């Protein structure tokens, strides 16, 4: 079901599919599990670029969600993909890594948030820190033209043909039943695991009320919000400097451990509080 990749370019000089060649004891290292967006896959250039940048700070695992790329099954557009991510996290831990950071883009951003909430008591499959990039905060949003087109692809028979043939994504024909927990409702369940919400101020899919809704749902000090000037949507719009900052945040937070009760995660790292920082970046 999974196309998996491990990368250690900082130490071994390249990314490979068959292990962590030249890497130190994996128990001492953080591993980043990358969750791509809808219609993405492990071999898409934007996903590979993100993996290569993250690999400078940690080991990396990438995979294709069900219905995407060479993976089997059909996409449920963020619902049962939580099971895919949990399996990838379990697989990453088989290498001996004690710290796992999940980084998701768009659909994957909603998946990493829900996964962190649903698997927080499952040591073999839980995340130690979470990064959600360009994620929706709530379901069924149709307020932008790209999201109206996406709903047509997902909900209409001919749209699913377009998805399969044109977008190389096989989409399940049934509606959600039951409707999964929306991301904003999952956020309060994540703490004390650190959460970073990243969003571009030129995202054509989800306006800025989505990242603010996610960040505001977190307990005090449990989340940081980065509003990126000039950034569009998800992995295709994430440039190398931003990916490098995400990698640094992931490594630092995973090593620091859970957010202490009553403490601001940003303050603990010597940074500005999340909401102040978000305003400064716009």
PDB file of N, CA and C in Angstrom, residues 94-182:
ATOM      1  N   UNK A  94       9.700   1.467  13.607  1.00  0.00           N
ATOM      2  CA  UNK A  94      10.390   0.178  13.564  1.00  0.00           C
ATOM      3  C   UNK A  94      11.883   0.348  13.333  1.00  0.00           C
ATOM      4  N   UNK A  95      12.320   1.517  12.859  1.00  0.00           N
ATOM      5  CA  UNK A  95      13.741   1.775  12.690  1.00  0.00           C
ATOM      6  C   UNK A  95      14.407   2.147  14.013  1.00  0.00           C
ATOM      7  N   UNK A  96      13.604   2.286  15.064  1.00  0.00           N
ATOM      8  CA  UNK A  96      14.156   2.599  16.371  1.00  0.00           C
ATOM      9  C   UNK A  96      14.031   4.048  16.776  1.00  0.00           C
ATOM     10  N   UNK A  97      13.423   4.889  15.930  1.00  0.00           N
ATOM     11  CA  UNK A  97      13.278   6.307  16.264  1.00  0.00           C
ATOM     12  C   UNK A  97      12.306   6.481  17.427  1.00  0.00           C
ATOM     13  N   UNK A  98      12.734   7.233  18.422  1.00  0.00           N
ATOM     14  CA  UNK A  98      11.864   7.487  19.574  1.00  0.00           C
ATOM     15  C   UNK A  98      10.977   8.708  19.357  1.00  0.00           C
ATOM     16  N   UNK A  99      11.387   9.610  18.461  1.00  0.00           N
ATOM     17  CA  UNK A  99      10.636  10.855  18.261  1.00  0.00           C
ATOM     18  C   UNK A  99      10.152  10.931  16.811  1.00  0.00           C
ATOM     19  N   UNK A 100       8.849  11.129  16.641  1.00  0.00           N
ATOM     20  CA  UNK A 100       8.244  11.219  15.319  1.00  0.00           C
ATOM     21  C   UNK A 100       7.503  12.544  15.197  1.00  0.00           C
ATOM     22  N   UNK A 101       7.800  13.283  14.139  1.00  0.00           N
ATOM     23  CA  UNK A 101       7.074  14.517  13.830  1.00  0.00           C
ATOM     24  C   UNK A 101       6.305  14.293  12.539  1.00  0.00           C
ATOM     25  N   UNK A 102       5.021  14.574  12.550  1.00  0.00           N
ATOM     26  CA  UNK A 102       4.213  14.473  11.335  1.00  0.00           C
ATOM     27  C   UNK A 102       4.062  15.861  10.724  1.00  0.00           C
ATOM     28  N   UNK A 103       4.306  15.961   9.423  1.00  0.00           N
ATOM     29  CA  UNK A 103       4.181  17.220   8.686  1.00  0.00           C
ATOM     30  C   UNK A 103       3.215  16.976   7.540  1.00  0.00           C
ATOM     31  N   UNK A 104       2.074  17.674   7.549  1.00  0.00           N
ATOM     32  CA  UNK A 104       1.065  17.459   6.525  1.00  0.00           C
ATOM     33  C   UNK A 104       0.744  18.727   5.768  1.00  0.00           C
ATOM     34  N   UNK A 105       0.408  18.550   4.485  1.00  0.00           N
ATOM     35  CA  UNK A 105       0.074  19.668   3.607  1.00  0.00           C
ATOM     36  C   UNK A 105      -1.363  19.524   3.112  1.00  0.00           C
ATOM     37  N   UNK A 106      -2.161  20.590   3.251  1.00  0.00           N
ATOM     38  CA  UNK A 106      -3.531  20.624   2.744  1.00  0.00           C
ATOM     39  C   UNK A 106      -4.342  19.457   3.321  1.00  0.00           C
ATOM     40  N   UNK A 107      -4.819  18.527   2.495  1.00  0.00           N
ATOM     41  CA  UNK A 107      -5.503  17.357   3.035  1.00  0.00           C
ATOM     42  C   UNK A 107      -4.638  16.671   4.079  1.00  0.00           C
ATOM     43  N   UNK A 108      -3.352  16.516   3.783  1.00  0.00           N
ATOM     44  CA  UNK A 108      -2.447  15.917   4.749  1.00  0.00           C
ATOM     45  C   UNK A 108      -2.340  16.723   6.025  1.00  0.00           C
ATOM     46  N   UNK A 109      -2.508  18.048   5.928  1.00  0.00           N
ATOM     47  CA  UNK A 109      -2.500  18.886   7.116  1.00  0.00           C
ATOM     48  C   UNK A 109      -3.659  18.587   8.032  1.00  0.00           C
ATOM     49  N   UNK A 110      -4.821  18.326   7.458  1.00  0.00           N
ATOM     50  CA  UNK A 110      -5.975  17.940   8.286  1.00  0.00           C
ATOM     51  C   UNK A 110      -5.783  16.547   8.863  1.00  0.00           C
ATOM     52  N   UNK A 111      -5.132  15.667   8.101  1.00  0.00           N
ATOM     53  CA  UNK A 111      -4.908  14.294   8.566  1.00  0.00           C
ATOM     54  C   UNK A 111      -3.954  14.269   9.755  1.00  0.00           C
ATOM     55  N   UNK A 112      -2.860  15.051   9.706  1.00  0.00           N
ATOM     56  CA  UNK A 112      -1.915  15.006  10.832  1.00  0.00           C
ATOM     57  C   UNK A 112      -2.555  15.537  12.109  1.00  0.00           C
ATOM     58  N   UNK A 113      -3.450  16.514  11.989  1.00  0.00           N
ATOM     59  CA  UNK A 113      -4.131  17.044  13.173  1.00  0.00           C
ATOM     60  C   UNK A 113      -5.054  15.990  13.765  1.00  0.00           C
ATOM     61  N   UNK A 114      -5.862  15.355  12.942  1.00  0.00           N
ATOM     62  CA  UNK A 114      -6.785  14.340  13.452  1.00  0.00           C
ATOM     63  C   UNK A 114      -6.028  13.114  13.962  1.00  0.00           C
ATOM     64  N   UNK A 115      -4.966  12.738  13.271  1.00  0.00           N
ATOM     65  CA  UNK A 115      -4.160  11.611  13.729  1.00  0.00           C
ATOM     66  C   UNK A 115      -3.591  11.873  15.124  1.00  0.00           C
ATOM     67  N   UNK A 116      -3.067  13.077  15.338  1.00  0.00           N
ATOM     68  CA  UNK A 116      -2.480  13.399  16.639  1.00  0.00           C
ATOM     69  C   UNK A 116      -3.509  13.300  17.752  1.00  0.00           C
ATOM     70  N   UNK A 117      -4.749  13.688  17.464  1.00  0.00           N
ATOM     71  CA  UNK A 117      -5.805  13.607  18.468  1.00  0.00           C
ATOM     72  C   UNK A 117      -6.250  12.169  18.714  1.00  0.00           C
ATOM     73  N   UNK A 118      -6.395  11.397  17.644  1.00  0.00           N
ATOM     74  CA  UNK A 118      -6.963  10.057  17.755  1.00  0.00           C
ATOM     75  C   UNK A 118      -5.967   9.027  18.269  1.00  0.00           C
ATOM     76  N   UNK A 119      -4.673   9.280  18.056  1.00  0.00           N
ATOM     77  CA  UNK A 119      -3.648   8.299  18.429  1.00  0.00           C
ATOM     78  C   UNK A 119      -2.763   8.774  19.565  1.00  0.00           C
ATOM     79  N   UNK A 120      -3.192   9.769  20.318  1.00  0.00           N
ATOM     80  CA  UNK A 120      -2.323  10.337  21.345  1.00  0.00           C
ATOM     81  C   UNK A 120      -1.998   9.346  22.462  1.00  0.00           C
ATOM     82  N   UNK A 121      -2.867   8.337  22.660  1.00  0.00           N
ATOM     83  CA  UNK A 121      -2.625   7.339  23.701  1.00  0.00           C
ATOM     84  C   UNK A 121      -2.059   6.043  23.132  1.00  0.00           C
ATOM     85  N   UNK A 122      -1.603   6.063  21.891  1.00  0.00           N
ATOM     86  CA  UNK A 122      -1.073   4.857  21.240  1.00  0.00           C
ATOM     87  C   UNK A 122       0.422   5.059  20.996  1.00  0.00           C
ATOM     88  N   UNK A 123       1.285   4.671  21.905  1.00  0.00           N
ATOM     89  CA  UNK A 123       2.721   4.985  21.794  1.00  0.00           C
ATOM     90  C   UNK A 123       3.352   4.532  20.488  1.00  0.00           C
ATOM     91  N   UNK A 124       2.883   3.413  19.936  1.00  0.00           N
ATOM     92  CA  UNK A 124       3.514   2.901  18.722  1.00  0.00           C
ATOM     93  C   UNK A 124       3.146   3.700  17.480  1.00  0.00           C
ATOM     94  N   UNK A 125       2.090   4.531  17.553  1.00  0.00           N
ATOM     95  CA  UNK A 125       1.601   5.232  16.366  1.00  0.00           C
ATOM     96  C   UNK A 125       1.381   6.724  16.592  1.00  0.00           C
ATOM     97  N   UNK A 126       1.739   7.235  17.752  1.00  0.00           N
ATOM     98  CA  UNK A 126       1.461   8.642  18.041  1.00  0.00           C
ATOM     99  C   UNK A 126       2.567   9.545  17.489  1.00  0.00           C
ATOM    100  N   UNK A 127       2.255  10.832  17.404  1.00  0.00           N
ATOM    101  CA  UNK A 127       3.229  11.838  16.993  1.00  0.00           C
ATOM    102  C   UNK A 127       3.734  12.585  18.220  1.00  0.00           C
ATOM    103  N   UNK A 128       5.002  13.001  18.163  1.00  0.00           N
ATOM    104  CA  UNK A 128       5.598  13.776  19.247  1.00  0.00           C
ATOM    105  C   UNK A 128       5.552  15.275  18.981  1.00  0.00           C
ATOM    106  N   UNK A 129       5.297  15.665  17.745  1.00  0.00           N
ATOM    107  CA  UNK A 129       5.071  17.055  17.361  1.00  0.00           C
ATOM    108  C   UNK A 129       4.366  17.022  16.013  1.00  0.00           C
ATOM    109  N   UNK A 130       3.605  18.089  15.724  1.00  0.00           N
ATOM    110  CA  UNK A 130       2.743  18.099  14.548  1.00  0.00           C
ATOM    111  C   UNK A 130       2.881  19.434  13.829  1.00  0.00           C
ATOM    112  N   UNK A 131       3.017  19.359  12.497  1.00  0.00           N
ATOM    113  CA  UNK A 131       3.048  20.560  11.662  1.00  0.00           C
ATOM    114  C   UNK A 131       1.949  20.436  10.612  1.00  0.00           C
ATOM    115  N   UNK A 132       1.040  21.394  10.584  1.00  0.00           N
ATOM    116  CA  UNK A 132      -0.079  21.387   9.647  1.00  0.00           C
ATOM    117  C   UNK A 132       0.033  22.603   8.732  1.00  0.00           C
ATOM    118  N   UNK A 133       0.230  22.347   7.437  1.00  0.00           N
ATOM    119  CA  UNK A 133       0.460  23.416   6.466  1.00  0.00           C
ATOM    120  C   UNK A 133      -0.735  23.504   5.510  1.00  0.00           C
ATOM    121  N   UNK A 134      -1.318  24.692   5.394  1.00  0.00           N
ATOM    122  CA  UNK A 134      -2.407  24.945   4.428  1.00  0.00           C
ATOM    123  C   UNK A 134      -3.609  24.041   4.652  1.00  0.00           C
ATOM    124  N   UNK A 135      -3.899  23.734   5.896  1.00  0.00           N
ATOM    125  CA  UNK A 135      -4.999  22.825   6.207  1.00  0.00           C
ATOM    126  C   UNK A 135      -6.329  23.567   6.318  1.00  0.00           C
ATOM    127  N   UNK A 136      -7.424  22.894   5.939  1.00  0.00           N
ATOM    128  CA  UNK A 136      -8.738  23.442   6.291  1.00  0.00           C
ATOM    129  C   UNK A 136      -8.966  23.291   7.786  1.00  0.00           C
ATOM    130  N   UNK A 137      -9.757  24.182   8.350  1.00  0.00           N
ATOM    131  CA  UNK A 137     -10.146  24.053   9.755  1.00  0.00           C
ATOM    132  C   UNK A 137     -11.462  23.308   9.899  1.00  0.00           C
ATOM    133  N   UNK A 138     -12.295  23.358   8.856  1.00  0.00           N
ATOM    134  CA  UNK A 138     -13.617  22.752   8.912  1.00  0.00           C
ATOM    135  C   UNK A 138     -13.937  22.140   7.558  1.00  0.00           C
ATOM    136  N   UNK A 139     -14.906  21.234   7.564  1.00  0.00           N
ATOM    137  CA  UNK A 139     -15.253  20.505   6.345  1.00  0.00           C
ATOM    138  C   UNK A 139     -16.249  21.263   5.470  1.00  0.00           C
ATOM    139  N   UNK A 140     -16.360  20.810   4.241  1.00  0.00           N
ATOM    140  CA  UNK A 140     -17.381  21.258   3.271  1.00  0.00           C
ATOM    141  C   UNK A 140     -17.249  22.736   2.910  1.00  0.00           C
ATOM    142  N   UNK A 141     -16.054  23.277   3.023  1.00  0.00           N
ATOM    143  CA  UNK A 141     -15.860  24.679   2.667  1.00  0.00           C
ATOM    144  C   UNK A 141     -15.914  24.844   1.151  1.00  0.00           C
ATOM    145  N   UNK A 142     -16.756  25.765   0.685  1.00  0.00           N
ATOM    146  CA  UNK A 142     -16.916  26.039  -0.749  1.00  0.00           C
ATOM    147  C   UNK A 142     -16.796  27.525  -1.065  1.00  0.00           C
ATOM    148  N   UNK A 143     -16.092  28.248  -0.222  1.00  0.00           N
ATOM    149  CA  UNK A 143     -16.049  29.698  -0.350  1.00  0.00           C
ATOM    150  C   UNK A 143     -15.094  30.234  -1.391  1.00  0.00           C
ATOM    151  N   UNK A 144     -14.294  29.371  -2.022  1.00  0.00           N
ATOM    152  CA  UNK A 144     -13.373  29.803  -3.067  1.00  0.00           C
ATOM    153  C   UNK A 144     -13.596  28.958  -4.313  1.00  0.00           C
ATOM    154  N   UNK A 145     -13.237  29.511  -5.465  1.00  0.00           N
ATOM    155  CA  UNK A 145     -13.425  28.774  -6.724  1.00  0.00           C
ATOM    156  C   UNK A 145     -12.655  27.450  -6.744  1.00  0.00           C
ATOM    157  N   UNK A 146     -11.394  27.399  -6.292  1.00  0.00           N
ATOM    158  CA  UNK A 146     -10.700  26.106  -6.285  1.00  0.00           C
ATOM    159  C   UNK A 146     -11.403  25.055  -5.430  1.00  0.00           C
ATOM    160  N   UNK A 147     -11.994  25.457  -4.307  1.00  0.00           N
ATOM    161  CA  UNK A 147     -12.680  24.477  -3.467  1.00  0.00           C
ATOM    162  C   UNK A 147     -14.005  24.036  -4.087  1.00  0.00           C
ATOM    163  N   UNK A 148     -14.648  24.924  -4.824  1.00  0.00           N
ATOM    164  CA  UNK A 148     -15.875  24.498  -5.525  1.00  0.00           C
ATOM    165  C   UNK A 148     -15.528  23.485  -6.611  1.00  0.00           C
ATOM    166  N   UNK A 149     -14.410  23.701  -7.295  1.00  0.00           N
ATOM    167  CA  UNK A 149     -13.975  22.725  -8.305  1.00  0.00           C
ATOM    168  C   UNK A 149     -13.608  21.395  -7.654  1.00  0.00           C
ATOM    169  N   UNK A 150     -12.940  21.462  -6.513  1.00  0.00           N
ATOM    170  CA  UNK A 150     -12.560  20.227  -5.830  1.00  0.00           C
ATOM    171  C   UNK A 150     -13.791  19.441  -5.406  1.00  0.00           C
ATOM    172  N   UNK A 151     -14.816  20.123  -4.886  1.00  0.00           N
ATOM    173  CA  UNK A 151     -16.038  19.420  -4.500  1.00  0.00           C
ATOM    174  C   UNK A 151     -16.703  18.770  -5.711  1.00  0.00           C
ATOM    175  N   UNK A 152     -16.636  19.419  -6.863  1.00  0.00           N
ATOM    176  CA  UNK A 152     -17.190  18.807  -8.077  1.00  0.00           C
ATOM    177  C   UNK A 152     -16.428  17.535  -8.423  1.00  0.00           C
ATOM    178  N   UNK A 153     -15.113  17.560  -8.330  1.00  0.00           N
ATOM    179  CA  UNK A 153     -14.311  16.371  -8.627  1.00  0.00           C
ATOM    180  C   UNK A 153     -14.652  15.230  -7.676  1.00  0.00           C
ATOM    181  N   UNK A 154     -14.833  15.553  -6.413  1.00  0.00           N
ATOM    182  CA  UNK A 154     -15.024  14.511  -5.398  1.00  0.00           C
ATOM    183  C   UNK A 154     -16.444  13.953  -5.400  1.00  0.00           C
ATOM    184  N   UNK A 155     -17.447  14.788  -5.638  1.00  0.00           N
ATOM    185  CA  UNK A 155     -18.833  14.375  -5.412  1.00  0.00           C
ATOM    186  C   UNK A 155     -19.580  13.945  -6.669  1.00  0.00           C
ATOM    187  N   UNK A 156     -19.080  14.296  -7.836  1.00  0.00           N
ATOM    188  CA  UNK A 156     -19.798  13.967  -9.063  1.00  0.00           C
ATOM    189  C   UNK A 156     -19.146  12.780  -9.780  1.00  0.00           C
ATOM    190  N   UNK A 157     -19.934  11.895 -10.370  1.00  0.00           N
ATOM    191  CA  UNK A 157     -19.354  10.740 -11.068  1.00  0.00           C
ATOM    192  C   UNK A 157     -18.352  11.137 -12.147  1.00  0.00           C
ATOM    193  N   UNK A 158     -18.715  12.111 -12.988  1.00  0.00           N
ATOM    194  CA  UNK A 158     -17.775  12.515 -14.023  1.00  0.00           C
ATOM    195  C   UNK A 158     -16.556  13.204 -13.413  1.00  0.00           C
ATOM    196  N   UNK A 159     -16.770  13.913 -12.292  1.00  0.00           N
ATOM    197  CA  UNK A 159     -15.651  14.537 -11.607  1.00  0.00           C
ATOM    198  C   UNK A 159     -14.638  13.504 -11.125  1.00  0.00           C
ATOM    199  N   UNK A 160     -15.150  12.362 -10.637  1.00  0.00           N
ATOM    200  CA  UNK A 160     -14.233  11.306 -10.186  1.00  0.00           C
ATOM    201  C   UNK A 160     -13.490  10.671 -11.357  1.00  0.00           C
ATOM    202  N   UNK A 161     -14.118  10.650 -12.541  1.00  0.00           N
ATOM    203  CA  UNK A 161     -13.403  10.190 -13.740  1.00  0.00           C
ATOM    204  C   UNK A 161     -12.258  11.155 -14.041  1.00  0.00           C
ATOM    205  N   UNK A 162     -12.535  12.448 -13.957  1.00  0.00           N
ATOM    206  CA  UNK A 162     -11.488  13.446 -14.164  1.00  0.00           C
ATOM    207  C   UNK A 162     -10.373  13.255 -13.136  1.00  0.00           C
ATOM    208  N   UNK A 163     -10.762  12.981 -11.889  1.00  0.00           N
ATOM    209  CA  UNK A 163      -9.762  12.756 -10.860  1.00  0.00           C
ATOM    210  C   UNK A 163      -8.875  11.562 -11.167  1.00  0.00           C
ATOM    211  N   UNK A 164      -9.500  10.481 -11.655  1.00  0.00           N
ATOM    212  CA  UNK A 164      -8.733   9.267 -11.932  1.00  0.00           C
ATOM    213  C   UNK A 164      -7.840   9.436 -13.152  1.00  0.00           C
ATOM    214  N   UNK A 165      -8.383  10.016 -14.216  1.00  0.00           N
ATOM    215  CA  UNK A 165      -7.645  10.098 -15.478  1.00  0.00           C
ATOM    216  C   UNK A 165      -6.702  11.302 -15.497  1.00  0.00           C
ATOM    217  N   UNK A 166      -7.213  12.450 -15.091  1.00  0.00           N
ATOM    218  CA  UNK A 166      -6.424  13.670 -15.200  1.00  0.00           C
ATOM    219  C   UNK A 166      -5.523  13.947 -14.017  1.00  0.00           C
ATOM    220  N   UNK A 167      -5.975  13.537 -12.826  1.00  0.00           N
ATOM    221  CA  UNK A 167      -5.225  13.852 -11.608  1.00  0.00           C
ATOM    222  C   UNK A 167      -4.562  12.620 -10.994  1.00  0.00           C
ATOM    223  N   UNK A 168      -4.767  11.450 -11.604  1.00  0.00           N
ATOM    224  CA  UNK A 168      -4.152  10.203 -11.134  1.00  0.00           C
ATOM    225  C   UNK A 168      -4.512   9.912  -9.679  1.00  0.00           C
ATOM    226  N   UNK A 169      -5.762  10.209  -9.347  1.00  0.00           N
ATOM    227  CA  UNK A 169      -6.263  10.000  -7.988  1.00  0.00           C
ATOM    228  C   UNK A 169      -7.583   9.267  -8.049  1.00  0.00           C
ATOM    229  N   UNK A 170      -7.648   8.093  -7.443  1.00  0.00           N
ATOM    230  CA  UNK A 170      -8.884   7.312  -7.412  1.00  0.00           C
ATOM    231  C   UNK A 170      -9.659   7.680  -6.161  1.00  0.00           C
ATOM    232  N   UNK A 171     -10.884   8.135  -6.347  1.00  0.00           N
ATOM    233  CA  UNK A 171     -11.677   8.710  -5.259  1.00  0.00           C
ATOM    234  C   UNK A 171     -12.857   7.797  -4.941  1.00  0.00           C
ATOM    235  N   UNK A 172     -13.076   7.537  -3.664  1.00  0.00           N
ATOM    236  CA  UNK A 172     -14.196   6.702  -3.236  1.00  0.00           C
ATOM    237  C   UNK A 172     -15.512   7.390  -3.557  1.00  0.00           C
ATOM    238  N   UNK A 173     -16.506   6.588  -3.975  1.00  0.00           N
ATOM    239  CA  UNK A 173     -17.760   7.177  -4.434  1.00  0.00           C
ATOM    240  C   UNK A 173     -18.737   7.483  -3.308  1.00  0.00           C
ATOM    241  N   UNK A 174     -18.513   6.963  -2.101  1.00  0.00           N
ATOM    242  CA  UNK A 174     -19.481   7.138  -1.014  1.00  0.00           C
ATOM    243  C   UNK A 174     -19.176   8.383  -0.191  1.00  0.00           C
ATOM    244  N   UNK A 175     -20.233   8.997   0.343  1.00  0.00           N
ATOM    245  CA  UNK A 175     -20.069  10.127   1.252  1.00  0.00           C
ATOM    246  C   UNK A 175     -19.514   9.643   2.595  1.00  0.00           C
ATOM    247  N   UNK A 176     -18.971  10.568   3.353  1.00  0.00           N
ATOM    248  CA  UNK A 176     -18.520  10.235   4.707  1.00  0.00           C
ATOM    249  C   UNK A 176     -19.709   9.791   5.558  1.00  0.00           C
ATOM    250  N   UNK A 177     -19.551   8.702   6.274  1.00  0.00           N
ATOM    251  CA  UNK A 177     -20.584   8.228   7.193  1.00  0.00           C
ATOM    252  C   UNK A 177     -19.924   7.337   8.235  1.00  0.00           C
ATOM    253  N   UNK A 178     -19.722   7.870   9.441  1.00  0.00           N
ATOM    254  CA  UNK A 178     -20.075   9.206   9.914  1.00  0.00           C
ATOM    255  C   UNK A 178     -19.080  10.261   9.429  1.00  0.00           C
ATOM    256  N   UNK A 179     -19.460  11.513   9.570  1.00  0.00           N
ATOM    257  CA  UNK A 179     -18.554  12.610   9.224  1.00  0.00           C
ATOM    258  C   UNK A 179     -17.415  12.645  10.247  1.00  0.00           C
ATOM    259  N   UNK A 180     -16.167  12.647   9.799  1.00  0.00           N
ATOM    260  CA  UNK A 180     -15.044  12.633  10.755  1.00  0.00           C
ATOM    261  C   UNK A 180     -14.962  13.930  11.554  1.00  0.00           C
ATOM    262  N   UNK A 181     -14.276  13.813  12.683  1.00  0.00           N
ATOM    263  CA  UNK A 181     -14.032  14.964  13.542  1.00  0.00           C
ATOM    264  C   UNK A 181     -13.336  16.055  12.736  1.00  0.00           C
ATOM    265  N   UNK A 182     -13.890  17.277  12.701  1.00  0.00           N
ATOM    266  CA  UNK A 182     -13.225  18.345  11.932  1.00  0.00           C
ATOM    267  C   UNK A 182     -11.916  18.758  12.595  1.00  0.00           C
TER     268      UNK A 182
END
